[in-house]
mmCIF file of C-alpha atoms in Angstrom:
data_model
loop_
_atom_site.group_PDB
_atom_site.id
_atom_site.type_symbol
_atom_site.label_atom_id
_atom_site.label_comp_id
_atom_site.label_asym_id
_atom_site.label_seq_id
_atom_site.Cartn_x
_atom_site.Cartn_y
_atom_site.Cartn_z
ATOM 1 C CA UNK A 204 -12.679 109.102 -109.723
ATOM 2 C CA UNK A 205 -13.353 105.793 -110.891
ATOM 3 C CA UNK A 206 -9.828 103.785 -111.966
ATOM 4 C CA UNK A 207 -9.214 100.931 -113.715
ATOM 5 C CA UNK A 208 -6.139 99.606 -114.926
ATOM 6 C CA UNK A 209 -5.419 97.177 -117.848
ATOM 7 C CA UNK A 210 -2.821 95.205 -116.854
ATOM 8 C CA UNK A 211 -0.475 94.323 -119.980
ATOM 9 C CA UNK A 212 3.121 93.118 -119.029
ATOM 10 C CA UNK A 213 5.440 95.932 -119.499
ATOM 11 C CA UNK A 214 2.545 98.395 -120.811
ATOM 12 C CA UNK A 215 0.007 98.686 -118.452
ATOM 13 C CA UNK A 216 -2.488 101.738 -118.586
ATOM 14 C CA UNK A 217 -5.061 103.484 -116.144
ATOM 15 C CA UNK A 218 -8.469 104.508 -117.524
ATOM 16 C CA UNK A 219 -10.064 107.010 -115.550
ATOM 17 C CA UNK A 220 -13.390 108.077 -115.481
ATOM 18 C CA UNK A 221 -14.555 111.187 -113.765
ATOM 19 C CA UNK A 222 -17.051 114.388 -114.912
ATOM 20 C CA UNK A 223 -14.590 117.285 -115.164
ATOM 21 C CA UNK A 224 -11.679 115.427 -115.887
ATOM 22 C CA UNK A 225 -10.897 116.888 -119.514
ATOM 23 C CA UNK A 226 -9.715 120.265 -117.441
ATOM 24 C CA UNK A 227 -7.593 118.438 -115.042
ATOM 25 C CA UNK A 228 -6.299 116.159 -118.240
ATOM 26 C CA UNK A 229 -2.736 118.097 -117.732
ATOM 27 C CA UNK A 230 -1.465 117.092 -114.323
ATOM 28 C CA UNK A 231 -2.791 113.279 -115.603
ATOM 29 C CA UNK A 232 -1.235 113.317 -118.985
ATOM 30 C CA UNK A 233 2.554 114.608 -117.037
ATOM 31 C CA UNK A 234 2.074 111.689 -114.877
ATOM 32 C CA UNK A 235 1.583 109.422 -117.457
ATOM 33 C CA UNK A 236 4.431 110.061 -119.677
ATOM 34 C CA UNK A 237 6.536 112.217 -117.501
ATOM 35 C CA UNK A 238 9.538 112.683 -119.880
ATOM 36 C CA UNK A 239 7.291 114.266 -122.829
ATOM 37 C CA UNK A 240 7.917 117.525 -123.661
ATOM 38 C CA UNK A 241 5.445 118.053 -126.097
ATOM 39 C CA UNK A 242 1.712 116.772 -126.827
ATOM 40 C CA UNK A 243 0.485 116.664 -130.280
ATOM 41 C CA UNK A 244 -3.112 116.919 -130.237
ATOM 42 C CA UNK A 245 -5.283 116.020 -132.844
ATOM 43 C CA UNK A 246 -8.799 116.042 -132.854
ATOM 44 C CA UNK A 247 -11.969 116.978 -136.017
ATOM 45 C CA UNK A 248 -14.194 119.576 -137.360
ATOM 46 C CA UNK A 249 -16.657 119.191 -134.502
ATOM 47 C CA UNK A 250 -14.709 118.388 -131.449
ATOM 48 C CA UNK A 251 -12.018 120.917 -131.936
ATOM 49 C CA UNK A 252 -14.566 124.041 -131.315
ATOM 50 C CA UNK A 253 -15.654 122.682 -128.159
ATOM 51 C CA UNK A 254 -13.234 120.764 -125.952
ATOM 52 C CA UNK A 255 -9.442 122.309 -127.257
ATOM 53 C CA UNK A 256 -9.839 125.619 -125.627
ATOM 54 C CA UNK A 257 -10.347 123.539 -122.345
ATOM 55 C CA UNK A 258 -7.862 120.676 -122.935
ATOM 56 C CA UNK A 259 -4.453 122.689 -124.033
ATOM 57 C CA UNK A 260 -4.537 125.255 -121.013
ATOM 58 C CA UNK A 261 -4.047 122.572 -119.279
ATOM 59 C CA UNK A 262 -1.353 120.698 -120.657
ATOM 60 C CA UNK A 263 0.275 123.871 -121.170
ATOM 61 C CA UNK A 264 -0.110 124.476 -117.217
ATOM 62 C CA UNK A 265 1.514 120.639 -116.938
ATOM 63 C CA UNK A 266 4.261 121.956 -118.884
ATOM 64 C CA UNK A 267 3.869 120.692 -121.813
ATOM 65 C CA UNK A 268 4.811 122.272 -125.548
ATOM 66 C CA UNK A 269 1.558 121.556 -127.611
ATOM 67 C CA UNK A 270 0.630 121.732 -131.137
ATOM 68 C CA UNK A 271 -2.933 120.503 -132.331
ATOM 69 C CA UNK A 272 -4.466 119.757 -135.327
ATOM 70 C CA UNK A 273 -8.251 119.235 -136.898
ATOM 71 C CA UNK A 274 -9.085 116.801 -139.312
ATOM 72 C CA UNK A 275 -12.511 117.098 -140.736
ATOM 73 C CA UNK A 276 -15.203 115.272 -139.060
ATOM 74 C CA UNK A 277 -16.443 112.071 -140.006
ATOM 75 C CA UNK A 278 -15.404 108.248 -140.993
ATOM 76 C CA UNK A 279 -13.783 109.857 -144.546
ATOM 77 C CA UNK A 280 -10.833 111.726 -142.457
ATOM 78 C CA UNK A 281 -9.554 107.366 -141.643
ATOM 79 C CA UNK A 282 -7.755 107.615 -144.822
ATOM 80 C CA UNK A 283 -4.461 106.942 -145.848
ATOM 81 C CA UNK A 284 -4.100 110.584 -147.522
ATOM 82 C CA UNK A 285 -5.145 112.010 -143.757
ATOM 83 C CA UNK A 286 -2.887 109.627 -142.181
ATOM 84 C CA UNK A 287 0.023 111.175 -144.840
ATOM 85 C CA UNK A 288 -0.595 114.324 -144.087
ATOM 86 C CA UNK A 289 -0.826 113.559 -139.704
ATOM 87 C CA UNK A 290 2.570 112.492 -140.594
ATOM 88 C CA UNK A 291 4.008 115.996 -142.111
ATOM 89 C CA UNK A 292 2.101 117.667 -139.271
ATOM 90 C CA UNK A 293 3.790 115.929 -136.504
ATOM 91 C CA UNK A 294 7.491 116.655 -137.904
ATOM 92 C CA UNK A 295 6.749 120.026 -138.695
ATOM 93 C CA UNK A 296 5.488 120.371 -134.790
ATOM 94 C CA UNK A 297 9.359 119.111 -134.187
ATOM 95 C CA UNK A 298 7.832 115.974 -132.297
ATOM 96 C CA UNK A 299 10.567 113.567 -130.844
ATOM 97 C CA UNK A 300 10.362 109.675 -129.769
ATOM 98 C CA UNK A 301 10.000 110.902 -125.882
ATOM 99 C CA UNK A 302 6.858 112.944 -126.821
ATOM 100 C CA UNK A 303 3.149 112.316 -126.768
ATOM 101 C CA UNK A 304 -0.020 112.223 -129.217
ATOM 102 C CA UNK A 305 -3.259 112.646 -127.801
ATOM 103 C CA UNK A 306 -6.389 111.781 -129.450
ATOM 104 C CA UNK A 307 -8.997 113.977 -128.533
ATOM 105 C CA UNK A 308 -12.428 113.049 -130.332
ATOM 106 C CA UNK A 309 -14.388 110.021 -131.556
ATOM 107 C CA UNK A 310 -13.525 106.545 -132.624
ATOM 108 C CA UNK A 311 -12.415 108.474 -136.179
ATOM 109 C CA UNK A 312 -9.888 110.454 -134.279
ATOM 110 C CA UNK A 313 -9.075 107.758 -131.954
ATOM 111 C CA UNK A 314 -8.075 104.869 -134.726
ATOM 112 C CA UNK A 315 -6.427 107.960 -136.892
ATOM 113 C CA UNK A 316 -4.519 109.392 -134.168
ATOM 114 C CA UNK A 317 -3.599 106.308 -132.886
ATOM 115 C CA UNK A 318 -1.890 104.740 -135.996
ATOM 116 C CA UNK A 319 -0.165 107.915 -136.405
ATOM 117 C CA UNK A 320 1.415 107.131 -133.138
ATOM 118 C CA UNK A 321 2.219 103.783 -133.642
ATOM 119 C CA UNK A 322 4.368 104.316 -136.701
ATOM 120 C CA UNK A 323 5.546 107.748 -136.741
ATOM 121 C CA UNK A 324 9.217 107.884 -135.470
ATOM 122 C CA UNK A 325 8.779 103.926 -135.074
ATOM 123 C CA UNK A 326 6.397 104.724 -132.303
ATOM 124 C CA UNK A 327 5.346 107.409 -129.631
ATOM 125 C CA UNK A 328 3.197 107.627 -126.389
ATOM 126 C CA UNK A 329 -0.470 107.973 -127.028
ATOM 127 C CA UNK A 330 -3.408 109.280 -124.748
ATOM 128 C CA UNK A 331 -6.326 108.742 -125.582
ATOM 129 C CA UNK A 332 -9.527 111.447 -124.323
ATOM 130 C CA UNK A 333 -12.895 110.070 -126.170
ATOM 131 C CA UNK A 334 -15.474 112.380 -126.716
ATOM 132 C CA UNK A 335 -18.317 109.556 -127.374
ATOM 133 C CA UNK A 336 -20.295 107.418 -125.660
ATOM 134 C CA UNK A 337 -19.072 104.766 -128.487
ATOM 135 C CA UNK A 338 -15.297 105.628 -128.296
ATOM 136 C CA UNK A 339 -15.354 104.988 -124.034
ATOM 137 C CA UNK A 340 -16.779 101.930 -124.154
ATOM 138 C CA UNK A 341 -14.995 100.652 -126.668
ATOM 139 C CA UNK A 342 -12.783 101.924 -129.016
ATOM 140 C CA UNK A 343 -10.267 103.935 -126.844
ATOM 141 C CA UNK A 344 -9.531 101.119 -124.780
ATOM 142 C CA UNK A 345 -7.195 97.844 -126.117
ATOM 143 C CA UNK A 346 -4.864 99.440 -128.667
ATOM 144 C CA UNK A 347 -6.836 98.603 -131.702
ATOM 145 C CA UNK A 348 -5.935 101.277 -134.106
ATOM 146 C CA UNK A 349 -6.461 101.792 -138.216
ATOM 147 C CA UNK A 350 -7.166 103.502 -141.367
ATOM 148 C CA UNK A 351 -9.891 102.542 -143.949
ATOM 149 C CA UNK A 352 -8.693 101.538 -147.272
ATOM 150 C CA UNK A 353 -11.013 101.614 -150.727
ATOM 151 C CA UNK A 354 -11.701 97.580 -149.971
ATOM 152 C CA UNK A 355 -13.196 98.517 -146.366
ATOM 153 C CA UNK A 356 -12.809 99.420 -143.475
ATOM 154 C CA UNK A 357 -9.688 99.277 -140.743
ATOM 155 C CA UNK A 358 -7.933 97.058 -143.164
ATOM 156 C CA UNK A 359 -4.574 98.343 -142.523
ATOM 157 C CA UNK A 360 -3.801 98.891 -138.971
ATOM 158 C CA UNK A 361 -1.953 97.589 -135.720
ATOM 159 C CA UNK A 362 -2.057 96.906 -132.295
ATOM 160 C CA UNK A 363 -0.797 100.395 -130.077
ATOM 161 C CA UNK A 364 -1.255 100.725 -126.665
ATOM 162 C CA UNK A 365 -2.404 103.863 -125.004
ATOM 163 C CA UNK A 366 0.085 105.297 -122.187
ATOM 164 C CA UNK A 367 -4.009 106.570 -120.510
ATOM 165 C CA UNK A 368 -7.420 106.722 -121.089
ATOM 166 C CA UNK A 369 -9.135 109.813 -119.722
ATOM 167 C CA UNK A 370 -13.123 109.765 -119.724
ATOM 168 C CA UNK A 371 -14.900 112.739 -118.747
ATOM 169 C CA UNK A 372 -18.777 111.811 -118.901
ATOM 170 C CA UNK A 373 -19.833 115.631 -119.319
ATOM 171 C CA UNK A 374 -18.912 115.585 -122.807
ATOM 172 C CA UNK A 375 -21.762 113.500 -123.535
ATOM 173 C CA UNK A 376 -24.087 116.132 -123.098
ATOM 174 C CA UNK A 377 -23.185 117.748 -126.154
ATOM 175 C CA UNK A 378 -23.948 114.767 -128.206
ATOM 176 C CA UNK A 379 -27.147 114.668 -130.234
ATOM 177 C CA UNK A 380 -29.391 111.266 -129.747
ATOM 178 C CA UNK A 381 -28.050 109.445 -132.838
ATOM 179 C CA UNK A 382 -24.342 109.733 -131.969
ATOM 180 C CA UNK A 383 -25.455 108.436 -128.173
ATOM 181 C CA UNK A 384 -27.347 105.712 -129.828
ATOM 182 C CA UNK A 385 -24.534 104.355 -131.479
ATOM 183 C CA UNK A 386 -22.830 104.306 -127.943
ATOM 184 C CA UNK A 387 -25.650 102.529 -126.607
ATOM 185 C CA UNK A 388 -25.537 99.601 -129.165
ATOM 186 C CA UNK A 389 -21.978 98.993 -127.908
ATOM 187 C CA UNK A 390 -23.186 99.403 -124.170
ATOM 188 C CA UNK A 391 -26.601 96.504 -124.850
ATOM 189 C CA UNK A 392 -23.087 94.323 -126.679
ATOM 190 C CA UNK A 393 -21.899 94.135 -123.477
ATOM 191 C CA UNK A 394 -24.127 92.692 -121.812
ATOM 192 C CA UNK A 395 -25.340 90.367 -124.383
ATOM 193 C CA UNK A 396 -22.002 88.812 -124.562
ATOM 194 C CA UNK A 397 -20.761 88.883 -120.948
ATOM 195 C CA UNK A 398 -22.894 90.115 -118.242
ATOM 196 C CA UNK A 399 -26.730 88.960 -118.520
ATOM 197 C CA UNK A 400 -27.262 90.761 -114.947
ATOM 198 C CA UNK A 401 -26.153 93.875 -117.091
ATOM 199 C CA UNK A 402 -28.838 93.573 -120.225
ATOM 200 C CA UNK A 403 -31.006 93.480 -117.322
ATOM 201 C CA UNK A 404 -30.074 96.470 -115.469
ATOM 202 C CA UNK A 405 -30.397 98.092 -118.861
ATOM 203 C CA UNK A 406 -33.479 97.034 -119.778
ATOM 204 C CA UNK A 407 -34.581 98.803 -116.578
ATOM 205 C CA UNK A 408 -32.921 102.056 -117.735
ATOM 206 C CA UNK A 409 -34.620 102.383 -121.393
ATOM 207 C CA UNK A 410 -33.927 105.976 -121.944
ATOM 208 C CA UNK A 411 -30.993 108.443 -122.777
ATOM 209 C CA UNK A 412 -31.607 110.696 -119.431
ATOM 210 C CA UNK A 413 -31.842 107.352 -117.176
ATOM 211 C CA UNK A 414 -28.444 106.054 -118.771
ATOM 212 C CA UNK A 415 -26.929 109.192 -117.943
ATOM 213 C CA UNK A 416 -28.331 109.722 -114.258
ATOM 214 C CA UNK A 417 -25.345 106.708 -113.851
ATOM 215 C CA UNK A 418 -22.892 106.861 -116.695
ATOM 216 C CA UNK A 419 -20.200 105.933 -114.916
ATOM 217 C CA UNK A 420 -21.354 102.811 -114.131
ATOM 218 C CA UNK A 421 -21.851 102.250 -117.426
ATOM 219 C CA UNK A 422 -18.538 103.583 -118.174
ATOM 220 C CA UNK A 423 -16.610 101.520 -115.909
ATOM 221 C CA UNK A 424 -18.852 98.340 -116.461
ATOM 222 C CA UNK A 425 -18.329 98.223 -120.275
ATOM 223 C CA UNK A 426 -14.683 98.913 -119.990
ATOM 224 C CA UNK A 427 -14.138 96.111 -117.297
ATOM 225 C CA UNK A 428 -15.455 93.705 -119.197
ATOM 226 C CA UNK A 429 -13.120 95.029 -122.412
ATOM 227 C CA UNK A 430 -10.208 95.260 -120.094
ATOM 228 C CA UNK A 431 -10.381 91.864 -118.954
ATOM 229 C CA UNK A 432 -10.624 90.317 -122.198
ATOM 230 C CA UNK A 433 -8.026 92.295 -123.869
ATOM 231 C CA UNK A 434 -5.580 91.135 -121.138
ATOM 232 C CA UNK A 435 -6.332 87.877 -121.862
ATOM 233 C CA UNK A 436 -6.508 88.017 -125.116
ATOM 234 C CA UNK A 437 -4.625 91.499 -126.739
ATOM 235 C CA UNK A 438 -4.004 90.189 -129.886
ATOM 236 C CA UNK A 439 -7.693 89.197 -130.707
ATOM 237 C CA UNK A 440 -7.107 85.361 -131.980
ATOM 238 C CA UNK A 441 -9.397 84.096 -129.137
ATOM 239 C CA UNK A 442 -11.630 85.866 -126.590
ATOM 240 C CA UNK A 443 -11.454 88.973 -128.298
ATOM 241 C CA UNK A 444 -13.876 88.048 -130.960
ATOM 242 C CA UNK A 445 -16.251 87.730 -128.472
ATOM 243 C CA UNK A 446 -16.511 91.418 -128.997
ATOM 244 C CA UNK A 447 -17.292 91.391 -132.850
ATOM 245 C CA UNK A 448 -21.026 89.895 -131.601
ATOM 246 C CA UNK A 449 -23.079 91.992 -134.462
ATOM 247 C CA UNK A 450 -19.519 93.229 -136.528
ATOM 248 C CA UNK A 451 -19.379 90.900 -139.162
ATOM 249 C CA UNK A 452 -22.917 90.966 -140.591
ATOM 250 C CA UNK A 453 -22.753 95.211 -139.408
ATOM 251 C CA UNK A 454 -20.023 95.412 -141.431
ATOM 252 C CA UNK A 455 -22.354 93.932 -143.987
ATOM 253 C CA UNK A 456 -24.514 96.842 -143.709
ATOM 254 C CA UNK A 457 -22.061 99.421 -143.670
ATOM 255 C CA UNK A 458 -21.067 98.300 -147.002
ATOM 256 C CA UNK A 459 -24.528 98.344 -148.163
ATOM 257 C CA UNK A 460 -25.138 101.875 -147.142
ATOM 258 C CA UNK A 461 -21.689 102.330 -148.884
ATOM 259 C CA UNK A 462 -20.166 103.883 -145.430
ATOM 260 C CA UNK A 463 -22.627 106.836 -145.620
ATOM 261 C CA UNK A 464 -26.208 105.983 -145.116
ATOM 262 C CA UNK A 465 -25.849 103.693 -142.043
ATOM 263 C CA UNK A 466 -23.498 104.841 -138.549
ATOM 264 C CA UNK A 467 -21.123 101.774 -136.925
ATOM 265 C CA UNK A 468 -23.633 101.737 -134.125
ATOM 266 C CA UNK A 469 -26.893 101.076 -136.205
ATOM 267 C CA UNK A 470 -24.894 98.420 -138.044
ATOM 268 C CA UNK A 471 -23.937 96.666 -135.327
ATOM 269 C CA UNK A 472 -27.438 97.421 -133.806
ATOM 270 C CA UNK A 473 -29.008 94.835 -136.824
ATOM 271 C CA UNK A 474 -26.233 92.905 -136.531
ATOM 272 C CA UNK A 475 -26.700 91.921 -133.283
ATOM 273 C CA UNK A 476 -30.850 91.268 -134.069
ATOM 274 C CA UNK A 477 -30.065 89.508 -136.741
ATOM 275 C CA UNK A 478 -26.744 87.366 -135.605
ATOM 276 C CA UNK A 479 -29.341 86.373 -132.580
ATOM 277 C CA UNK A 480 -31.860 85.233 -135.131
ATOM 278 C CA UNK A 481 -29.234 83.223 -136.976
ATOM 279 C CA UNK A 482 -28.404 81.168 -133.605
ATOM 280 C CA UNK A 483 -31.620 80.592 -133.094
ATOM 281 C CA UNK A 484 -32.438 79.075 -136.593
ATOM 282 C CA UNK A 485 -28.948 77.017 -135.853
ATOM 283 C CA UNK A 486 -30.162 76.106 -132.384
ATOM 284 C CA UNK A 487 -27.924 77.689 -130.425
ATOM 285 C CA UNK A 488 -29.849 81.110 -129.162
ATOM 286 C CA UNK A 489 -32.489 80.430 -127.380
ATOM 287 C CA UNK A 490 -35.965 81.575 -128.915
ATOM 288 C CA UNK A 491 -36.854 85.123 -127.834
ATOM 289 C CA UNK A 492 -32.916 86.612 -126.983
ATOM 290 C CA UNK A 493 -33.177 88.120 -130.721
ATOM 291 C CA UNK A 494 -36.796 89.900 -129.884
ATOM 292 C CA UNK A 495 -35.185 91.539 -126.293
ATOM 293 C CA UNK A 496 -32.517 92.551 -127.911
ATOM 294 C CA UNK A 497 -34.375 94.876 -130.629
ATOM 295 C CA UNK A 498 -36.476 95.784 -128.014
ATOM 296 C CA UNK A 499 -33.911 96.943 -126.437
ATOM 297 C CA UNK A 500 -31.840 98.910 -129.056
ATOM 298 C CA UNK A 501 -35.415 99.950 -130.266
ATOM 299 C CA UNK A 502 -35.697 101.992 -126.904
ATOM 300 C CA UNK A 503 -32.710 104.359 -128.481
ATOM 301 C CA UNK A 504 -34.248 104.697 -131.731
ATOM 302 C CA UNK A 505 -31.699 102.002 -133.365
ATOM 303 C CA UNK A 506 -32.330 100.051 -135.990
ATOM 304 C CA UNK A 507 -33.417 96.533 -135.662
ATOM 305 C CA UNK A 508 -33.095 95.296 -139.529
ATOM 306 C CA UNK A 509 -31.515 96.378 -142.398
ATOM 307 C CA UNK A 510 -31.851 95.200 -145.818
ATOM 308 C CA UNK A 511 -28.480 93.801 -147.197
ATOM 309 C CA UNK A 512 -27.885 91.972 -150.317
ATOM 310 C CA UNK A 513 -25.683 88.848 -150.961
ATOM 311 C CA UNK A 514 -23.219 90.946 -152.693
ATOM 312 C CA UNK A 515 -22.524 92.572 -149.995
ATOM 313 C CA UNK A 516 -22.727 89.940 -147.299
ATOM 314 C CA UNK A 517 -20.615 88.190 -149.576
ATOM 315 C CA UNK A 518 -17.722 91.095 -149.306
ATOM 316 C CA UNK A 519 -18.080 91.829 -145.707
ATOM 317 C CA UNK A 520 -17.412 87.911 -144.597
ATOM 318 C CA UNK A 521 -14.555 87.793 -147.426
ATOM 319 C CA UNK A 522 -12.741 90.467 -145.406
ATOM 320 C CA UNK A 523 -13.515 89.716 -141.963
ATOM 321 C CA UNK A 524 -10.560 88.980 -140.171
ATOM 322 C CA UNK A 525 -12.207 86.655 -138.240
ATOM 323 C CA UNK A 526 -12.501 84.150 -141.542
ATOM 324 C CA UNK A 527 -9.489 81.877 -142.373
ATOM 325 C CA UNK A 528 -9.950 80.067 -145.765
ATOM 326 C CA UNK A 529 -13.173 78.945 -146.497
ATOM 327 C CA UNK A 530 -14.606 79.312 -143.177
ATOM 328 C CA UNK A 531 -15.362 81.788 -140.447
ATOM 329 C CA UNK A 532 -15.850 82.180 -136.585
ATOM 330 C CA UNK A 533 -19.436 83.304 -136.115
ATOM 331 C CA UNK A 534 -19.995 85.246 -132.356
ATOM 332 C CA UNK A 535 -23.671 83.986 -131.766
ATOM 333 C CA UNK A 536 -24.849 84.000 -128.183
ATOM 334 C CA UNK A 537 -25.690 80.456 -126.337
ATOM 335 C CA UNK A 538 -27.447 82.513 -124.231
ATOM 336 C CA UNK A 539 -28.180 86.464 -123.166
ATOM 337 C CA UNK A 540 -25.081 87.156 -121.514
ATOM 338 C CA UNK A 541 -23.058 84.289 -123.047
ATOM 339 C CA UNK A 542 -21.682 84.404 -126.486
ATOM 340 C CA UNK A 543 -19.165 81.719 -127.961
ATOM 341 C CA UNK A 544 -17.536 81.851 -131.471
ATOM 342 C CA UNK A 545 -19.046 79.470 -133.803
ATOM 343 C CA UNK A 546 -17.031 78.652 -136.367
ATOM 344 C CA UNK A 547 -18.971 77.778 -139.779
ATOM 345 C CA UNK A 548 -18.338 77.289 -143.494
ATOM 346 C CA UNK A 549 -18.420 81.033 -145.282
ATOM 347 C CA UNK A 550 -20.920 79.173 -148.188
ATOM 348 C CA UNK A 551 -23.195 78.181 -145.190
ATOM 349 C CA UNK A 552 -22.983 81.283 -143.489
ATOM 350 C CA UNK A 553 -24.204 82.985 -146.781
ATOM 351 C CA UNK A 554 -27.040 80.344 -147.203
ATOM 352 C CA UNK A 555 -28.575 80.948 -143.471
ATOM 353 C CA UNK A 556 -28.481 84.521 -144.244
ATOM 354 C CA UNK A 557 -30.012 84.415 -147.852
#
């Protein structure tokens, strides 16, 4: 089993990373919040079918009173009217400030579940078992957690620690391409912002099968990295934003494809292409990092442009909470393996992009 631990003063949390864990997940959840007495699973539409049948035997072995329930699959369930309705669900389970949520799915269920925790009964213990490639490298892991609203997206939200992070690689396998895709365009982040030894080792490994031959060395690489900078930085108003490299002009596109036609992953997949481009036009990127990356994210059948009006460039950098006033931090990369955040006017911003 590969551990790490994230370090936060008075809330640390393990992740661990092992193939088979999901049926030990029992044993691991009682140690991590020994007093619970029950676990209120939720998970969606697609998960549900093939992981709770494994997962609750064995919380139920662990002792634990559990109650779970689906929400339907897909980036529409982050709603407030979902989030009501979590709510209702976790009184009528009878759940109590000493028990447990678990989030058992994507990033969807992950940001849903977790808000649910944070503010129902003022707060309870959350676990948190990804299902995708996206969701273990990233968004399980820092307490980021949040519901869409009709503005955008995770515009109302907070910061909620998990008690654990459990990552069983074998669930991958029941992934189609496009989902893993999106997980890779996280993975390449990684290394484009911190670790150019990383892209590299990548580059080498061009292919879904070769990625998986060593997962958890991607697993445990990306997740480093994240758990380093969100002990540094938990509240993301410094070297956290060094993880939004692609976000703000992906969340661009997102908006374009009005949430439907283009996935987080592709998003940030352009984003990153084209956020490269920009600091090369502003002479910070050196020429050719924007060309490796698509490359790159081309090798997983990601996109490397997307068209995007001003409109909605225009919206997406309005809300970014990386903007104050009229201006806005910009992650570009000095280098492959280094990004900074660049702060710029929002009206100059739009003109580079135009």
């Amino acid at each position: 089993m590969k551990r790490l631990t994230v370090d936060l003063p008075g809330r640390a949390y393990d992740i661990l990373i092992e193939r088979g864990l999901l049926s030990r997940a029992g044993e691991l959840c009682r140690a991590a919040v020994p007093k619970a007495c029950r676990l209120f699973v939720v998970t969606d539409s697609h998960v549900g079918p093939l992981y709770l049948d494994r997962l609750l035997p064995s919380l139920e072995r662990a002792g634990f009173e559990t109650a779970a329930y689906t929400v339907p699959a897909g980036e529409g369930a982050k709603c407030a009217q979902q989030l009501s309705s979590l709510w209702e669900a976790m009184m009528d389970a009878r759940l109590t400030r000493t028990d447990a949520v678990v989030a058992l799915g994507g990033g969807v269920v992950g940001d849903l579940a977790g808000f649910a925790a944070a503010t129902i009964l003022r707060g309870v213990d959350l676990i948190q078992i990804p299902t995708t490639l996206l969701s273990q490298v990233d968004s399980s892991v820092g307490g980021k957690v949040a519901i869409d609203l009709a503005h955008g997206k995770n515009l109302a939200g907070t910061f909620w620690q998990p008690r654990l992070v459990l990552m069983d690689p074998a669930v991958l396998g029941t992934l189609d391409d496009s989902t893993f895709a999106d997980g890779m365009a996280e993975v390449i982040k990684y290394g484009c912002i911190k670790d150019a030894a990383f892209l590299s080792w990548l580059e080498q490994r061009p292919s879904r099968r070769e990625i998986m031959e060593e997962i958890e060395h991607v697993l445990y690489t990306c997740c480093d990295m994240k758990r380093a900078v969100v002990i540094k930085d938990e509240r993301d108003t410094g070297e956290r934003m060094l993880l939004n490299f692609g976000h703000t002009l992906g969340h661009a596109y997102e908006l374009a494809g009005h949430y439907e036609k283009w996935t987080h992953g592709q998003a940030v997949a352009a984003g990153m292409v084209k956020a490269a481009a920009l600091g090369t036009a502003l002479g910070i990127t050196p020429a050719g990092v924007a060309e490796r990356i698509a490359a790159l994210l081309g090798c997983f059948g990601l996109p490397v442009a997307i068209p995007c009006a001003r409109e909605d460039y225009t919206a997406a950098i309005g809300l970014d909470k990386k903007g104050a006033g009229g201006s806005i931090s910009v992650i570009l990369l000095e280098q492959a393996g280094k990004a900074i955040a660049y702060p710029m006017e929002k009206s100059r911003l739009l003109e580079e992009l135009a």
